[in-house]
Amino acid sequence: MLRAEIGAILKEAIRLHETGAVTRAEQIYREVLAADSGAADAWNMLAVALCQQNRLDPAAEAADRATALRPKIAPYWLTRGNIAAARRLEREAQASFRRAVEINPGFTEAHYWLGRSYQREGKLTDAIAAYRAALRSAPEVAEIHYHLARALLWAERWHEALRSISAGIHTRPGRLARSPGVSRSLQIPRVRFAARILARRGHPFLQTTGRR
């Protein structure tokens, strides 16, 4: 199967995935991988599909394959981190999110989910730093301000929390909540986000032109 053919098939699978046909999309991802086991994008999207179905162990295995094949692709590490978080492996999740932001320091979603993981463990200073890093590239996203304010309140940094709440009120609410890549639950589809960030970075199977 030629790379162009794989790209066309994956795009169709992602379109189906976006409409909610997760099991059909999963089948196509597996067919692509049967033809080319080195199709890292297919492994990543398979991991997303499996995670949505709460099949977390095989999802983790698929995400591991993606990062092993192309370890410098930040969105793959985001997928891996979110799956680890769903498995309640917070340290593993944090390591994956940190790897994502090492690769791409401006990766808003990775900073955001790193903050959420830190906050769940009560690491408030680290959570606050991660949320602020997310806001540097996405200051208009209300959801980040909201979680930053919560972390500041828990840390009893009242004045900073009020400033964050005020900033959040004046932003467009829910931008992150609507994005599948940063939804409040892994049960909410993330496929549009995953596909978008992969295509934006010029991945060979999802886009025929662009930087590699």
CSV table of C-alpha atoms in Angstrom, one decimal:
chain,number,residue,atom,x,y,z
A,1,MET,CA,0.0,0.0,0.0
A,2,LEU,CA,1.4,3.4,-1.0
A,3,ARG,CA,1.8,6.2,1.4
A,4,ALA,CA,-0.7,8.3,-0.5
A,5,GLU,CA,-3.2,5.5,-0.3
A,6,ILE,CA,-2.6,5.2,3.4
A,7,GLY,CA,-3.1,8.9,3.8
A,8,ALA,CA,-6.5,8.8,2.0
A,9,ILE,CA,-7.7,5.8,4.0
A,10,LEU,CA,-6.7,7.4,7.3
A,11,LYS,CA,-8.5,10.6,6.4
A,12,GLU,CA,-11.7,8.6,5.7
A,13,ALA,CA,-11.2,6.7,9.0
A,14,ILE,CA,-10.8,10.0,10.9
A,15,ARG,CA,-14.0,11.4,9.2
A,16,LEU,CA,-15.9,8.3,10.4
A,17,HIS,CA,-14.3,8.6,13.8
A,18,GLU,CA,-15.5,12.2,14.1
A,19,THR,CA,-19.1,11.2,13.3
A,20,GLY,CA,-19.0,8.7,16.2
A,21,ALA,CA,-18.4,5.6,14.2
A,22,VAL,CA,-15.5,4.6,16.5
A,23,THR,CA,-15.6,0.8,16.0
A,24,ARG,CA,-15.6,1.2,12.2
A,25,ALA,CA,-12.7,3.7,12.4
A,26,GLU,CA,-10.8,1.3,14.7
A,27,GLN,CA,-11.3,-1.4,12.1
A,28,ILE,CA,-9.8,0.8,9.4
A,29,TYR,CA,-6.9,1.8,11.5
A,30,ARG,CA,-6.2,-1.9,12.1
A,31,GLU,CA,-6.4,-2.6,8.3
A,32,VAL,CA,-3.9,0.2,7.7
A,33,LEU,CA,-1.5,-1.3,10.3
A,34,ALA,CA,-1.9,-4.7,8.8
A,35,ALA,CA,-0.6,-3.3,5.5
A,36,ASP,CA,2.0,-1.0,7.1
A,37,SER,CA,2.9,-1.6,10.8
A,38,GLY,CA,5.1,1.5,10.7
A,39,ALA,CA,2.2,3.9,10.2
A,40,ALA,CA,2.6,5.8,13.4
A,41,ASP,CA,-0.4,8.1,12.8
A,42,ALA,CA,-2.6,5.0,12.6
A,43,TRP,CA,-1.2,3.7,15.9
A,44,ASN,CA,-1.9,7.0,17.5
A,45,MET,CA,-5.5,7.2,16.2
A,46,LEU,CA,-6.1,3.6,17.2
A,47,ALA,CA,-4.9,4.5,20.7
A,48,VAL,CA,-7.5,7.3,20.8
A,49,ALA,CA,-10.3,5.0,19.6
A,50,LEU,CA,-9.5,2.3,22.1
A,51,CYS,CA,-9.3,4.8,24.9
A,52,GLN,CA,-12.7,6.2,24.0
A,53,GLN,CA,-14.0,2.6,24.4
A,54,ASN,CA,-12.4,2.4,27.8
A,55,ARG,CA,-10.0,-0.4,26.5
A,56,LEU,CA,-7.1,1.2,28.3
A,57,ASP,CA,-4.5,-1.5,28.2
A,58,PRO,CA,-4.5,-2.0,24.4
A,59,ALA,CA,-4.8,1.8,24.1
A,60,ALA,CA,-1.6,2.2,26.0
A,61,GLU,CA,0.1,-0.4,23.9
A,62,ALA,CA,-1.0,1.4,20.7
A,63,ALA,CA,0.2,4.7,22.1
A,64,ASP,CA,3.5,3.2,23.0
A,65,ARG,CA,3.9,1.9,19.4
A,66,ALA,CA,3.3,5.4,18.1
A,67,THR,CA,5.9,7.1,20.3
A,68,ALA,CA,8.4,4.3,19.6
A,69,LEU,CA,8.1,4.8,15.9
A,70,ARG,CA,8.2,8.6,16.0
A,71,PRO,CA,9.4,9.7,19.4
A,72,LYS,CA,9.7,13.4,18.5
A,73,ILE,CA,6.0,13.9,17.7
A,74,ALA,CA,4.5,15.8,20.6
A,75,PRO,CA,0.9,14.9,20.0
A,76,TYR,CA,1.7,11.2,20.4
A,77,TRP,CA,3.0,11.9,23.9
A,78,LEU,CA,-0.2,13.8,24.7
A,79,THR,CA,-2.2,10.8,23.7
A,80,ARG,CA,0.1,8.5,25.8
A,81,GLY,CA,-0.2,10.9,28.8
A,82,ASN,CA,-4.0,11.1,28.6
A,83,ILE,CA,-4.3,7.3,28.5
A,84,ALA,CA,-1.9,7.0,31.5
A,85,ALA,CA,-4.0,9.5,33.4
A,86,ALA,CA,-7.2,7.5,32.6
A,87,ARG,CA,-5.4,4.4,34.0
A,88,ARG,CA,-4.6,6.5,37.2
A,89,LEU,CA,-0.9,6.4,36.5
A,90,GLU,CA,-0.3,10.0,37.2
A,91,ARG,CA,3.5,9.9,37.3
A,92,GLU,CA,3.6,8.2,33.9
A,93,ALA,CA,1.1,10.7,32.6
A,94,GLN,CA,3.2,13.6,33.9
A,95,ALA,CA,6.3,12.2,32.2
A,96,SER,CA,4.5,11.9,28.9
A,97,PHE,CA,3.1,15.5,29.1
A,98,ARG,CA,6.5,16.8,30.1
A,99,ARG,CA,8.0,15.0,27.1
A,100,ALA,CA,5.4,16.6,24.8
A,101,VAL,CA,6.3,20.1,26.0
A,102,GLU,CA,10.0,19.4,25.8
A,103,ILE,CA,9.4,18.7,22.1
A,104,ASN,CA,7.0,21.6,21.6
A,105,PRO,CA,7.2,24.2,24.4
A,106,GLY,CA,4.2,26.0,23.0
A,107,PHE,CA,1.9,22.9,23.1
A,108,THR,CA,-1.0,24.4,25.1
A,109,GLU,CA,-2.9,21.2,25.6
A,110,ALA,CA,0.1,19.3,27.0
A,111,HIS,CA,0.8,22.1,29.5
A,112,TYR,CA,-2.9,22.1,30.5
A,113,TRP,CA,-3.2,18.4,31.1
A,114,LEU,CA,0.1,18.4,32.9
A,115,GLY,CA,-1.4,20.9,35.2
A,116,ARG,CA,-4.5,18.8,35.7
A,117,SER,CA,-2.4,15.8,36.6
A,118,TYR,CA,-0.3,17.8,39.1
A,119,GLN,CA,-3.4,19.2,40.6
A,120,ARG,CA,-5.0,15.8,41.1
A,121,GLU,CA,-1.9,14.8,43.1
A,122,GLY,CA,-2.0,18.1,45.2
A,123,LYS,CA,1.2,19.4,43.6
A,124,LEU,CA,-0.2,22.9,43.5
A,125,THR,CA,3.0,24.9,42.7
A,126,ASP,CA,3.7,22.6,39.7
A,127,ALA,CA,0.0,22.8,38.6
A,128,ILE,CA,0.0,26.6,38.7
A,129,ALA,CA,3.2,26.8,36.7
A,130,ALA,CA,1.8,24.4,34.1
A,131,TYR,CA,-1.5,26.3,33.7
A,132,ARG,CA,0.4,29.6,33.4
A,133,ALA,CA,2.6,28.0,30.7
A,134,ALA,CA,-0.6,27.0,28.8
A,135,LEU,CA,-2.0,30.5,29.1
A,136,ARG,CA,1.1,32.0,27.5
A,137,SER,CA,0.1,30.5,24.2
A,138,ALA,CA,-3.7,30.5,24.8
A,139,PRO,CA,-4.6,33.4,27.0
A,140,GLU,CA,-8.2,33.5,25.6
A,141,VAL,CA,-9.2,30.1,26.9
A,142,ALA,CA,-11.5,30.4,29.9
A,143,GLU,CA,-11.1,26.8,31.1
A,144,ILE,CA,-7.4,27.2,31.7
A,145,HIS,CA,-8.1,30.3,33.8
A,146,TYR,CA,-10.8,28.4,35.7
A,147,HIS,CA,-8.4,25.6,36.7
A,148,LEU,CA,-5.6,28.0,37.5
A,149,ALA,CA,-7.9,29.8,39.8
A,150,ARG,CA,-8.9,26.6,41.5
A,151,ALA,CA,-5.3,25.7,42.1
A,152,LEU,CA,-4.5,29.1,43.4
A,153,LEU,CA,-7.5,28.9,45.8
A,154,TRP,CA,-6.4,25.6,47.1
A,155,ALA,CA,-2.9,27.1,47.6
A,156,GLU,CA,-4.6,30.0,49.5
A,157,ARG,CA,-3.2,32.5,47.1
A,158,TRP,CA,-6.5,34.5,47.2
A,159,HIS,CA,-5.6,37.7,45.3
A,160,GLU,CA,-4.0,35.7,42.4
A,161,ALA,CA,-7.0,33.5,42.2
A,162,LEU,CA,-9.4,36.5,42.0
A,163,ARG,CA,-7.3,37.9,39.1
A,164,SER,CA,-7.4,34.6,37.3
A,165,ILE,CA,-11.2,34.4,37.8
A,166,SER,CA,-11.6,37.9,36.5
A,167,ALA,CA,-9.4,37.1,33.4
A,168,GLY,CA,-11.5,34.0,32.7
A,169,ILE,CA,-14.7,35.9,32.8
A,170,HIS,CA,-13.5,38.1,30.0
A,171,THR,CA,-12.5,35.3,27.7
A,172,ARG,CA,-14.5,33.1,25.4
A,173,PRO,CA,-15.9,30.4,27.7
A,174,GLY,CA,-15.5,26.7,27.0
A,175,ARG,CA,-13.0,26.7,24.1
A,176,LEU,CA,-11.0,23.9,25.6
A,177,ALA,CA,-14.1,22.1,26.8
A,178,ARG,CA,-15.5,21.9,23.3
A,179,SER,CA,-12.2,20.6,21.9
A,180,PRO,CA,-12.1,16.8,22.0
A,181,GLY,CA,-8.4,17.0,22.7
A,182,VAL,CA,-8.9,18.7,26.0
A,183,SER,CA,-12.4,17.5,27.0
A,184,ARG,CA,-13.3,17.1,30.7
A,185,SER,CA,-13.5,13.3,30.2
A,186,LEU,CA,-11.7,10.8,28.1
A,187,GLN,CA,-15.1,9.4,27.2
A,188,ILE,CA,-15.7,12.6,25.1
A,189,PRO,CA,-14.2,12.2,21.6
A,190,ARG,CA,-10.8,13.7,21.1
A,191,VAL,CA,-10.4,12.6,17.5
A,192,ARG,CA,-10.9,16.1,15.8
A,193,PHE,CA,-8.1,17.5,18.1
A,194,ALA,CA,-5.8,14.6,17.5
A,195,ALA,CA,-6.3,14.7,13.7
A,196,ARG,CA,-6.0,18.5,13.6
A,197,ILE,CA,-2.7,18.8,15.4
A,198,LEU,CA,-1.2,15.9,13.4
A,199,ALA,CA,-2.2,17.5,10.1
A,200,ARG,CA,-1.1,20.9,11.2
A,201,ARG,CA,2.4,19.5,11.8
A,202,GLY,CA,2.7,18.1,8.3
A,203,HIS,CA,2.5,14.4,9.1
A,204,PRO,CA,3.0,12.3,6.0
A,205,PHE,CA,-0.1,10.1,6.3
A,206,LEU,CA,-2.5,13.0,7.0
A,207,GLN,CA,-1.0,15.7,4.8
A,208,THR,CA,0.9,15.5,1.7
A,209,THR,CA,2.7,18.8,2.0
A,210,GLY,CA,4.2,20.8,4.8
A,211,ARG,CA,7.1,20.7,7.2
A,212,ARG,CA,8.1,17.3,8.6
